[in-house]
Short mmCIF file of C-alpha atoms in Angstrom, two decimals:
data_model
loop_
_atom_site.label_atom_id
_atom_site.label_comp_id
_atom_site.label_asym_id
_atom_site.label_seq_id
_atom_site.Cartn_x
_atom_site.Cartn_y
_atom_site.Cartn_z
CA UNK A 1 7.19 28.27 131.09
CA UNK A 2 6.14 26.80 127.58
CA UNK A 3 7.22 28.02 124.34
CA UNK A 4 4.79 30.72 123.65
CA UNK A 5 5.16 32.08 127.09
CA UNK A 6 8.94 32.24 126.86
CA UNK A 7 8.96 34.04 123.43
CA UNK A 8 6.12 36.41 124.75
CA UNK A 9 8.15 37.08 127.56
CA UNK A 10 11.34 37.70 125.58
CA UNK A 11 9.33 40.05 123.20
CA UNK A 12 8.53 42.24 125.91
CA UNK A 13 12.35 43.06 126.64
CA UNK A 14 12.72 44.41 122.97
CA UNK A 15 12.32 48.36 122.90
CA UNK A 16 9.37 48.86 120.21
CA UNK A 17 11.55 51.08 118.06
CA UNK A 18 13.82 48.10 117.36
CA UNK A 19 13.59 46.62 113.56
CA UNK A 20 15.57 44.03 111.77
CA UNK A 21 17.29 44.85 108.60
CA UNK A 22 14.06 44.04 106.70
CA UNK A 23 11.98 46.46 108.98
CA UNK A 24 10.52 43.62 111.15
CA UNK A 25 9.31 45.14 114.40
CA UNK A 26 8.48 43.29 117.87
CA UNK A 27 4.61 44.01 116.62
CA UNK A 28 5.16 41.63 113.70
CA UNK A 29 6.52 39.06 115.92
CA UNK A 30 3.17 39.32 117.90
CA UNK A 31 1.31 38.20 114.54
CA UNK A 32 3.48 35.25 114.48
CA UNK A 33 2.90 34.18 117.99
CA UNK A 34 -1.09 34.63 117.85
CA UNK A 35 -0.73 32.16 114.90
CA UNK A 36 1.31 29.75 116.78
CA UNK A 37 4.28 30.44 114.41
CA UNK A 38 6.85 29.76 117.06
CA UNK A 39 9.91 29.02 114.87
CA UNK A 40 9.32 32.04 112.94
CA UNK A 41 8.86 34.15 115.99
CA UNK A 42 12.11 32.66 117.62
CA UNK A 43 14.29 33.55 114.35
CA UNK A 44 12.93 37.05 114.13
CA UNK A 45 13.66 37.66 117.86
CA UNK A 46 17.05 36.46 117.42
CA UNK A 47 17.39 39.03 114.54
CA UNK A 48 16.17 41.72 116.93
CA UNK A 49 18.60 40.81 119.34
CA UNK A 50 21.36 40.91 116.87
CA UNK A 51 20.23 44.28 115.77
CA UNK A 52 20.34 45.92 119.48
CA UNK A 53 22.04 44.96 122.74
CA UNK A 54 19.40 43.24 124.92
CA UNK A 55 19.73 41.86 128.41
CA UNK A 56 20.79 38.40 129.32
CA UNK A 57 17.03 37.48 130.22
CA UNK A 58 16.17 38.01 126.64
CA UNK A 59 18.65 35.52 125.43
CA UNK A 60 18.13 32.91 128.26
CA UNK A 61 14.28 32.69 127.30
CA UNK A 62 15.04 32.42 123.47
CA UNK A 63 17.41 29.64 124.55
CA UNK A 64 14.85 27.80 126.53
CA UNK A 65 12.31 28.07 123.83
CA UNK A 66 14.75 27.09 121.15
CA UNK A 67 15.53 23.84 123.27
CA UNK A 68 11.87 23.12 123.66
CA UNK A 69 11.44 23.45 119.86
CA UNK A 70 14.43 21.12 119.49
CA UNK A 71 16.16 23.84 117.38
CA UNK A 72 19.85 22.97 118.08
CA UNK A 73 21.46 25.58 116.19
CA UNK A 74 19.26 28.50 117.39
CA UNK A 75 19.78 27.08 120.87
CA UNK A 76 23.47 27.01 120.63
CA UNK A 77 23.28 30.72 119.21
CA UNK A 78 21.35 31.96 122.12
CA UNK A 79 23.43 30.44 124.62
CA UNK A 80 26.46 31.72 122.85
CA UNK A 81 24.90 35.27 123.26
CA UNK A 82 24.37 34.77 126.84
CA UNK A 83 28.17 34.09 127.17
CA UNK A 84 28.87 36.99 125.16
CA UNK A 85 27.06 39.19 127.85
CA UNK A 86 28.75 37.44 130.76
CA UNK A 87 32.35 37.39 129.23
CA UNK A 88 32.44 40.07 126.52
CA UNK A 89 33.03 39.37 122.77
CA UNK A 90 35.89 40.02 120.37
CA UNK A 91 35.17 40.08 116.62
CA UNK A 92 38.06 39.09 114.29
CA UNK A 93 38.89 38.34 110.91
CA UNK A 94 40.40 34.87 111.26
CA UNK A 95 42.43 32.97 108.59
CA UNK A 96 43.13 29.36 109.35
CA UNK A 97 46.50 27.72 107.96
CA UNK A 98 45.98 25.34 105.26
CA UNK A 99 45.88 21.58 106.15
CA UNK A 100 49.21 20.81 104.73
CA UNK A 101 50.74 23.43 106.90
CA UNK A 102 49.14 22.94 110.19
CA UNK A 103 47.88 20.07 112.59
CA UNK A 104 44.29 20.88 112.08
CA UNK A 105 42.82 18.74 108.78
CA UNK A 106 39.25 19.26 109.70
CA UNK A 107 36.84 21.86 109.49
CA UNK A 108 35.91 24.17 112.71
CA UNK A 109 32.25 23.94 113.78
CA UNK A 110 30.95 27.15 115.69
CA UNK A 111 30.73 27.15 119.46
CA UNK A 112 32.55 23.68 119.81
CA UNK A 113 36.14 24.93 119.97
CA UNK A 114 38.18 26.60 122.60
CA UNK A 115 41.47 27.36 121.35
CA UNK A 116 44.40 28.99 122.86
CA UNK A 117 45.38 32.57 121.78
CA UNK A 118 48.56 34.35 121.60
CA UNK A 119 47.34 37.87 122.71
CA UNK A 120 50.61 39.40 123.68
CA UNK A 121 51.00 38.01 127.25
CA UNK A 122 54.56 36.61 128.37
CA UNK A 123 54.88 34.04 131.14
CA UNK A 124 56.88 34.63 134.44
CA UNK A 125 59.85 33.24 132.59
CA UNK A 126 59.52 35.32 129.56
CA UNK A 127 58.08 32.88 127.16
CA UNK A 128 54.89 33.21 125.34
CA UNK A 129 51.69 32.93 127.54
CA UNK A 130 48.20 31.97 125.65
CA UNK A 131 44.82 32.78 126.77
CA UNK A 132 41.65 30.66 125.99
CA UNK A 133 38.52 31.89 124.20
CA UNK A 134 35.76 30.03 122.44
CA UNK A 135 35.11 30.53 118.64
CA UNK A 136 31.93 31.17 116.69
CA UNK A 137 32.21 31.57 113.05
CA UNK A 138 29.89 34.03 111.70
CA UNK A 139 27.52 33.41 108.84
CA UNK A 140 28.67 29.85 108.10
CA UNK A 141 28.23 26.66 109.87
CA UNK A 142 32.03 25.67 109.49
CA UNK A 143 35.38 27.03 108.61
CA UNK A 144 37.71 24.78 106.50
CA UNK A 145 41.47 24.77 106.90
CA UNK A 146 42.83 27.50 104.94
CA UNK A 147 39.61 29.26 104.99
CA UNK A 148 39.07 32.81 106.21
CA UNK A 149 35.93 34.20 108.16
CA UNK A 150 34.55 36.73 110.59
CA UNK A 151 34.69 34.96 113.98
CA UNK A 152 33.29 35.65 117.30
CA UNK A 153 35.44 35.18 120.57
CA UNK A 154 34.33 34.58 124.06
CA UNK A 155 37.15 34.65 126.62
CA UNK A 156 37.34 32.18 129.27
CA UNK A 157 39.05 34.97 131.50
CA UNK A 158 37.84 38.21 130.33
CA UNK A 159 40.57 40.29 132.14
CA UNK A 160 43.22 38.68 130.39
CA UNK A 161 41.76 40.28 127.16
CA UNK A 162 41.26 43.84 128.36
CA UNK A 163 44.30 45.08 126.29
CA UNK A 164 43.17 43.87 123.16
CA UNK A 165 42.05 46.59 120.58
CA UNK A 166 40.75 46.71 117.06
CA UNK A 167 43.80 46.23 114.55
CA UNK A 168 45.80 43.93 116.66
CA UNK A 169 46.93 40.73 115.34
CA UNK A 170 46.58 37.68 117.10
CA UNK A 171 47.35 33.97 116.81
CA UNK A 172 45.40 30.98 117.35
CA UNK A 173 47.01 27.74 118.59
CA UNK A 174 45.88 24.23 119.35
CA UNK A 175 49.29 22.79 120.28
CA UNK A 176 52.54 24.88 120.10
CA UNK A 177 52.25 25.60 116.32
CA UNK A 178 50.13 28.53 114.79
CA UNK A 179 46.66 27.12 113.50
CA UNK A 180 45.58 30.68 112.33
CA UNK A 181 46.08 34.49 112.45
CA UNK A 182 43.25 37.04 113.30
CA UNK A 183 43.07 40.63 113.23
CA UNK A 184 40.72 42.15 115.87
CA UNK A 185 37.76 44.03 114.50
CA UNK A 186 35.77 45.01 117.42
CA UNK A 187 36.17 44.57 121.21
CA UNK A 188 32.92 44.56 123.59
CA UNK A 189 33.40 44.14 127.14
CA UNK A 190 31.46 42.10 129.29
CA UNK A 191 28.07 43.79 130.32
CA UNK A 192 29.40 43.54 134.08
CA UNK A 193 32.49 44.96 133.12
CA UNK A 194 30.84 48.00 131.27
CA UNK A 195 28.66 48.66 134.32
CA UNK A 196 31.43 48.98 136.64
CA UNK A 197 33.40 51.39 134.32
#
């Protein structure tokens, strides 16, 4: 499919009563599509998708359109949202340790890092057991050492994270030392896990 077809197809998956914070609806997006303003339409469709839970197909179509438009950040975000639907997502308030206190001296870029997390599991020998989750920093492109931001975590093995709940504190590791501390804000299981409950 070409970009207009992908965007039109994605827009058909959005319920008509869905609106962005600025009251943009799918009808408004059709105006942009008619005038070949695909980048604007893509951005607004992403906003609509963030306002409401939409199916995996919606995000796959947006990801393909973003790739064809060479909009790397949008493509990365849409692929990320696909991962959230497949594996679930945990939102958390993360504080990184300062560069003088930890191994990390460079900023974290969204979607690139897959750190280990101590979420309370023990190994068979009684030691700490960690689980892996990819990390996306909300609202900013990077998180500096010593910085604090809301992050989204996509578990590599969702079953390991089933016990995690809002208010729980977890620690981030890139080696044996603590790289950061996070407090869980929200937990959303994978779409497939929700449908089997």
